[in-house]
Amino acid sequence: DQQVKQNSPSLSVQEGRISILNCDYTNSMFDYFLWYKKYPAEGPTFLISISSIKDKNEDGRFTVFLNKSAKHLSLHIVPSQPGDSAVYFCAANDGGATNKLIFGTGTLLAVQP
Amino acid sequence: DSGVTQTPKHLITATGQRVTLRCSPRSGDLSVYWYQQSLDQGLQFLIQYYNGEERAKGNILERFSAQQFPDLHSELNLSSLELGDSALYFCASSVSGSGNQPQHFGDGTRLSIL
């Protein structure tokens, strides 16, 4: 049962335009969400997170939006750069006494020069 | 550089063997997590340790075990290896073992079973 879903395996965007990566979740108990970027042969790198008490968090070119009623979050990258080309993973923390993360299957972003 | 160190980077072994993967967390982080990434799956949580104690378990096989030592480094032991155990194994660390905080990942150990 996939509790965190990234339905788009890949996305191609022109340099300078906006990249929008989407993520859906099924468990309403999730209270903290994160986005990671992963290059080949490297581990996931933490990008940005959002708590369930917020609906938006911004860090430079990266903004994460959370719609709790729709159980949906998205990552916006503006402007997109070729160096942003990587696999992006959405993850959720199920709260409680642990901090374990449940990951989506990832979206491969290709930013074309 | 996340500050999380995993060794070895690559490991090739045969079915039935036993291997140990090692992880050193970021300085100051007390919690360590292990994840498995197979070819056809995303990152799957295996187990979490906090300050030497097991905190949470995911879908970790009985053939797998882990521990966290007093210096906070962690080892993941995989025994009676099967072809299906071939995967990338990632270690992550965080400051504490609970609450809303990001985990920082190492570059993984690629395990290949022949």
Short mmCIF file of C-alpha atoms in Angstrom, two decimals:
data_model
loop_
_atom_site.label_atom_id
_atom_site.label_comp_id
_atom_site.label_asym_id
_atom_site.label_seq_id
_atom_site.Cartn_x
_atom_site.Cartn_y
_atom_site.Cartn_z
CA ASP A 1 0.00 0.00 0.00
CA GLN A 2 1.72 3.14 -1.25
CA GLN A 3 0.97 5.85 1.31
CA VAL A 4 2.99 8.52 -0.50
CA LYS A 5 2.57 8.71 -4.25
CA GLN A 6 4.38 10.60 -6.96
CA ASN A 7 2.36 9.84 -10.05
CA SER A 8 4.68 11.48 -12.56
CA PRO A 9 7.82 9.38 -13.10
CA SER A 10 9.41 12.18 -15.11
CA LEU A 11 9.11 15.87 -15.98
CA SER A 12 10.91 17.97 -18.58
CA VAL A 13 11.12 21.76 -18.25
CA GLN A 14 12.94 24.55 -20.07
CA GLU A 15 15.63 26.47 -18.23
CA GLY A 16 14.22 29.59 -16.58
CA ARG A 17 10.67 28.25 -16.42
CA ILE A 18 8.82 26.89 -13.39
CA SER A 19 9.07 23.23 -12.39
CA ILE A 20 6.13 21.82 -10.45
CA LEU A 21 6.49 18.43 -8.83
CA ASN A 22 3.47 16.82 -7.22
CA CYS A 23 2.92 14.38 -4.39
CA ASP A 24 -0.22 12.81 -2.88
CA TYR A 25 -0.59 11.00 0.41
CA THR A 26 -3.29 8.87 1.94
CA ASN A 27 -2.69 9.00 5.69
CA SER A 28 -4.21 12.03 7.40
CA MET A 29 -1.95 11.41 10.43
CA PHE A 30 1.12 12.55 8.51
CA ASP A 31 2.22 15.85 10.03
CA TYR A 32 5.52 16.73 8.41
CA PHE A 33 6.53 16.58 4.79
CA LEU A 34 9.90 16.86 3.09
CA TRP A 35 11.39 17.05 -0.37
CA TYR A 36 14.72 15.50 -1.22
CA LYS A 37 16.82 15.75 -4.36
CA LYS A 38 18.96 12.85 -5.49
CA TYR A 39 21.77 12.76 -8.05
CA PRO A 40 23.06 9.42 -9.37
CA ALA A 41 25.58 7.71 -7.09
CA GLU A 42 24.76 10.08 -4.22
CA GLY A 43 22.41 9.95 -1.28
CA PRO A 44 19.21 12.02 -1.08
CA THR A 45 19.85 15.66 -0.19
CA PHE A 46 17.32 17.47 1.97
CA LEU A 47 15.75 20.45 0.15
CA ILE A 48 12.80 21.83 2.05
CA SER A 49 10.10 20.76 4.48
CA ILE A 50 6.70 21.83 5.70
CA SER A 51 4.73 21.17 8.85
CA SER A 52 1.05 20.30 8.63
CA ILE A 53 0.16 23.52 10.47
CA LYS A 54 1.37 25.55 7.48
CA ASP A 55 0.26 25.66 3.86
CA LYS A 56 3.39 27.17 2.34
CA ASN A 57 7.12 27.28 3.00
CA GLU A 58 9.68 29.08 0.90
CA ASP A 59 13.46 28.81 0.66
CA GLY A 60 15.08 30.70 -2.17
CA ARG A 61 13.97 29.23 -5.49
CA PHE A 62 12.09 26.40 -3.77
CA THR A 63 8.54 26.64 -2.43
CA VAL A 64 6.47 23.81 -1.02
CA PHE A 65 2.68 24.04 -0.88
CA LEU A 66 0.51 21.80 1.28
CA ASN A 67 -3.22 21.22 0.74
CA LYS A 68 -4.33 19.09 3.68
CA SER A 69 -7.92 18.69 2.57
CA ALA A 70 -6.75 17.24 -0.73
CA LYS A 71 -3.83 15.39 0.88
CA HIS A 72 -1.58 16.92 -1.74
CA LEU A 73 1.70 18.77 -1.74
CA SER A 74 3.77 20.27 -4.47
CA LEU A 75 7.28 21.61 -4.93
CA HIS A 76 7.78 24.65 -7.12
CA ILE A 77 11.22 25.52 -8.46
CA VAL A 78 11.52 29.01 -9.96
CA PRO A 79 13.50 29.64 -12.08
CA SER A 80 14.57 26.14 -13.04
CA GLN A 81 18.25 25.61 -13.77
CA PRO A 82 20.06 22.73 -15.54
CA GLY A 83 21.73 21.85 -12.23
CA ASP A 84 18.28 21.08 -10.82
CA SER A 85 18.09 18.00 -13.05
CA ALA A 86 17.81 15.10 -10.61
CA VAL A 87 15.30 12.72 -9.05
CA TYR A 88 13.03 14.41 -6.51
CA PHE A 89 11.51 12.42 -3.67
CA CYS A 90 8.59 13.46 -1.55
CA ALA A 91 8.54 12.04 2.00
CA ALA A 92 6.21 12.12 4.96
CA ASN A 93 6.77 11.72 8.68
CA ASP A 94 4.04 9.83 10.45
CA GLY A 95 4.62 11.66 13.69
CA GLY A 96 4.45 9.80 16.96
CA ALA A 97 7.53 8.85 18.89
CA THR A 98 9.68 8.14 15.87
CA ASN A 99 10.90 10.16 12.97
CA LYS A 100 10.73 7.49 10.28
CA LEU A 101 10.06 8.72 6.78
CA ILE A 102 7.79 7.22 4.15
CA PHE A 103 8.99 8.02 0.66
CA GLY A 104 7.33 8.36 -2.71
CA THR A 105 8.89 6.64 -5.71
CA GLY A 106 10.41 9.82 -7.11
CA THR A 107 10.10 12.09 -10.15
CA LEU A 108 12.98 12.55 -12.56
CA LEU A 109 13.26 16.24 -13.45
CA ALA A 110 15.15 17.20 -16.59
CA VAL A 111 15.81 20.91 -17.09
CA GLN A 112 16.67 21.62 -20.71
CA PRO A 113 19.13 24.48 -21.44
CA ASP B 1 28.53 16.75 1.80
CA SER B 2 25.83 15.72 4.30
CA GLY B 3 28.32 14.77 7.01
CA VAL B 4 26.99 11.19 7.12
CA THR B 5 29.64 8.64 6.16
CA GLN B 6 28.88 5.15 4.91
CA THR B 7 31.38 2.39 4.21
CA PRO B 8 31.98 0.51 2.05
CA LYS B 9 30.58 2.20 -1.08
CA HIS B 10 30.30 -1.08 -2.92
CA LEU B 11 30.08 -4.65 -1.73
CA ILE B 12 29.96 -7.76 -3.90
CA THR B 13 29.37 -11.11 -2.29
CA ALA B 14 27.63 -14.44 -2.79
CA THR B 15 24.38 -15.94 -1.63
CA GLY B 16 24.46 -17.31 1.90
CA GLN B 17 27.15 -14.92 3.06
CA ARG B 18 27.05 -12.28 5.78
CA VAL B 19 28.07 -8.63 5.46
CA THR B 20 28.29 -5.58 7.71
CA LEU B 21 27.53 -2.05 6.56
CA ARG B 22 28.81 0.83 8.61
CA CYS B 23 27.49 4.34 9.16
CA SER B 24 28.89 7.37 11.00
CA PRO B 25 26.23 10.02 11.66
CA ARG B 26 26.69 13.78 11.43
CA SER B 27 28.45 15.30 14.40
CA GLY B 28 25.87 15.98 17.11
CA ASP B 29 23.16 13.71 15.66
CA LEU B 30 21.91 11.10 18.09
CA SER B 31 19.55 9.17 15.83
CA VAL B 32 20.45 6.86 12.96
CA TYR B 33 18.10 5.38 10.38
CA TRP B 34 18.61 2.64 7.80
CA TYR B 35 16.76 2.50 4.49
CA GLN B 36 16.80 0.06 1.59
CA GLN B 37 16.31 1.08 -2.03
CA SER B 38 15.71 -1.79 -4.45
CA LEU B 39 15.56 -1.37 -8.23
CA ASP B 40 11.80 -1.39 -8.45
CA GLN B 41 11.00 0.37 -5.19
CA GLY B 42 11.54 3.65 -3.47
CA LEU B 43 13.36 4.07 -0.19
CA GLN B 44 11.99 1.68 2.42
CA PHE B 45 12.55 2.30 6.10
CA LEU B 46 14.28 -0.57 7.90
CA ILE B 47 15.17 0.48 11.43
CA GLN B 48 15.94 3.46 13.66
CA TYR B 49 18.26 3.85 16.62
CA TYR B 50 18.40 6.71 19.06
CA ASN B 51 21.38 7.13 21.39
CA GLY B 52 22.14 3.42 21.32
CA GLU B 53 18.59 2.16 21.71
CA GLU B 54 16.29 0.75 19.05
CA ARG B 55 13.48 3.26 18.48
CA ALA B 56 11.45 1.93 15.55
CA LYS B 57 11.35 -0.98 13.15
CA GLY B 58 10.03 -1.12 9.61
CA ASN B 59 9.81 -4.11 7.30
CA ILE B 60 13.22 -5.42 8.29
CA LEU B 61 13.85 -9.09 7.66
CA GLU B 62 14.80 -11.35 10.57
CA ARG B 63 18.07 -12.07 8.75
CA PHE B 64 18.97 -8.39 9.16
CA SER B 65 20.01 -6.75 12.40
CA ALA B 66 21.52 -3.46 13.45
CA GLN B 67 23.07 -1.75 16.41
CA GLN B 68 24.27 1.68 17.45
CA PHE B 69 27.44 1.91 19.46
CA PRO B 70 28.39 4.30 22.31
CA ASP B 71 30.26 6.52 19.84
CA LEU B 72 26.94 6.69 17.92
CA HIS B 73 28.14 4.95 14.78
CA SER B 74 25.83 2.21 13.55
CA GLU B 75 26.21 -1.10 11.77
CA LEU B 76 23.68 -3.01 9.70
CA ASN B 77 24.31 -6.73 9.56
CA LEU B 78 22.83 -8.77 6.73
CA SER B 79 23.12 -12.56 6.92
CA SER B 80 22.16 -15.60 4.83
CA LEU B 81 22.13 -13.28 1.86
CA GLU B 82 19.77 -13.89 -1.03
CA LEU B 83 19.76 -12.52 -4.57
CA GLY B 84 16.83 -10.28 -3.65
CA ASP B 85 18.91 -8.49 -1.04
CA SER B 86 20.83 -6.74 -3.80
CA ALA B 87 20.02 -3.08 -3.27
CA LEU B 88 21.29 0.30 -2.19
CA TYR B 89 21.39 0.68 1.58
CA PHE B 90 21.26 4.21 2.93
CA CYS B 91 21.95 5.49 6.38
CA ALA B 92 20.54 8.80 7.61
CA SER B 93 20.88 10.74 10.84
CA SER B 94 19.01 13.44 12.69
CA VAL B 95 19.60 15.46 15.83
CA SER B 96 16.98 13.66 17.89
CA GLY B 97 14.76 10.67 17.29
CA SER B 98 11.41 12.33 17.12
CA GLY B 99 9.64 15.48 16.13
CA ASN B 100 9.63 17.30 12.86
CA GLN B 101 13.19 17.45 11.67
CA PRO B 102 14.94 16.46 8.47
CA GLN B 103 17.12 13.42 8.11
CA HIS B 104 20.46 13.76 6.38
CA PHE B 105 21.59 10.88 4.21
CA GLY B 106 24.89 9.28 3.39
CA ASP B 107 25.79 8.24 -0.14
CA GLY B 108 24.82 4.63 0.45
CA THR B 109 26.35 1.19 0.12
CA ARG B 110 25.57 -0.68 -3.07
CA LEU B 111 25.26 -4.38 -2.26
CA SER B 112 25.42 -6.88 -5.11
CA ILE B 113 24.71 -10.55 -4.48
CA LEU B 114 26.05 -12.94 -7.12
#
